[in-house]
XYZ file of C-alpha atoms in Angstrom:
113
model
C 131.247 123.230 89.805
C 133.501 124.994 92.275
C 135.122 123.002 95.142
C 133.199 125.333 97.690
C 129.798 124.496 96.015
C 130.557 120.695 95.946
C 131.404 121.037 99.855
C 128.192 123.070 100.405
C 125.829 120.223 98.765
C 127.625 117.413 100.404
C 127.244 118.805 103.956
C 123.608 120.049 103.554
C 120.908 118.541 105.476
C 117.547 118.879 104.367
C 115.019 120.065 107.159
C 112.032 118.419 105.121
C 108.669 119.327 106.528
C 110.261 121.819 109.002
C 111.038 124.080 106.376
C 107.344 124.304 105.240
C 106.054 124.919 108.704
C 106.174 128.726 108.501
C 104.129 128.923 105.199
C 100.646 128.757 106.974
C 98.877 132.202 106.067
C 97.343 133.978 109.198
C 93.957 133.202 107.575
C 94.822 129.536 107.722
C 95.854 129.422 111.360
C 92.843 131.659 112.271
C 90.582 129.276 110.827
C 92.342 126.286 112.444
C 91.997 127.944 115.899
C 88.365 128.692 115.436
C 87.623 125.256 114.299
C 89.335 123.973 117.625
C 87.530 126.187 119.692
C 83.889 125.201 118.338
C 82.063 123.084 120.600
C 80.009 120.293 119.351
C 76.377 120.961 118.891
C 74.390 119.814 121.973
C 71.599 116.990 121.434
C 68.455 118.314 120.986
C 65.009 116.300 121.938
C 63.996 114.100 119.320
C 60.776 115.500 117.785
C 57.724 113.361 116.665
C 57.188 113.305 112.798
C 53.819 115.245 113.339
C 55.371 117.989 115.410
C 58.217 118.306 112.717
C 55.497 118.330 109.875
C 53.324 121.162 111.750
C 56.740 123.453 112.106
C 57.863 122.844 108.601
C 54.436 123.761 107.167
C 54.074 126.766 109.303
C 57.640 127.970 108.094
C 56.772 127.146 104.408
C 53.524 128.906 104.436
C 54.794 131.870 106.547
C 58.478 131.998 104.834
C 60.009 131.891 108.210
C 63.765 130.679 108.743
C 64.027 127.158 110.437
C 66.735 125.791 112.384
C 67.230 121.913 111.855
C 69.359 119.392 113.629
C 69.927 116.261 111.414
C 70.108 112.575 113.142
C 73.520 112.358 111.978
C 76.851 112.096 114.340
C 80.440 112.817 113.250
C 83.167 110.417 113.922
C 83.588 111.533 117.437
C 79.759 111.072 118.358
C 78.578 114.802 118.192
C 75.972 116.216 116.189
C 76.758 118.964 113.395
C 76.074 122.378 113.685
C 72.289 123.253 112.891
C 71.214 124.111 109.354
C 69.557 127.579 109.275
C 67.571 129.019 106.473
C 64.405 129.263 104.524
C 62.598 126.407 103.225
C 63.230 126.795 99.418
C 61.175 123.786 98.436
C 60.473 120.283 98.980
C 59.670 116.646 97.360
C 58.610 113.551 98.633
C 62.037 112.813 99.915
C 62.709 115.986 101.812
C 63.133 119.648 101.928
C 65.797 122.025 100.866
C 66.941 124.612 103.253
C 69.871 126.963 102.728
C 71.269 125.009 99.886
C 71.252 121.827 101.788
C 68.854 118.909 100.862
C 67.610 117.192 103.817
C 65.615 114.008 103.865
C 62.708 113.773 106.123
C 63.953 110.955 108.068
C 67.169 112.620 108.789
C 65.341 115.561 110.798
C 66.014 115.214 114.502
C 64.705 118.582 115.663
C 63.433 121.562 113.855
C 62.210 125.130 115.223
C 61.328 128.400 113.800
C 64.272 130.632 113.953
């Protein structure tokens, strides 16, 4: 190796993570900004099981989309986004909506969308 090259590597200081900061794609930064702007879902009224059952039956029979808020909080104490879609099926434990299995005991609020 030449003396110049040896000198360069002796003096070089790696910037560590700083050098990788510029490698975010515009799609990544757009998604990050969108997630920051999303407001937490508002708490909806807890419905009785009878009211939930009536709406689910009506939506299933008439092939209507439903909007379901699950009784589930994130680590910050906020409700997640509503699950929207057609009821694709059901069993004794829950229903299938938009590719999600939702247990009957997890449903907080449901409405026709």
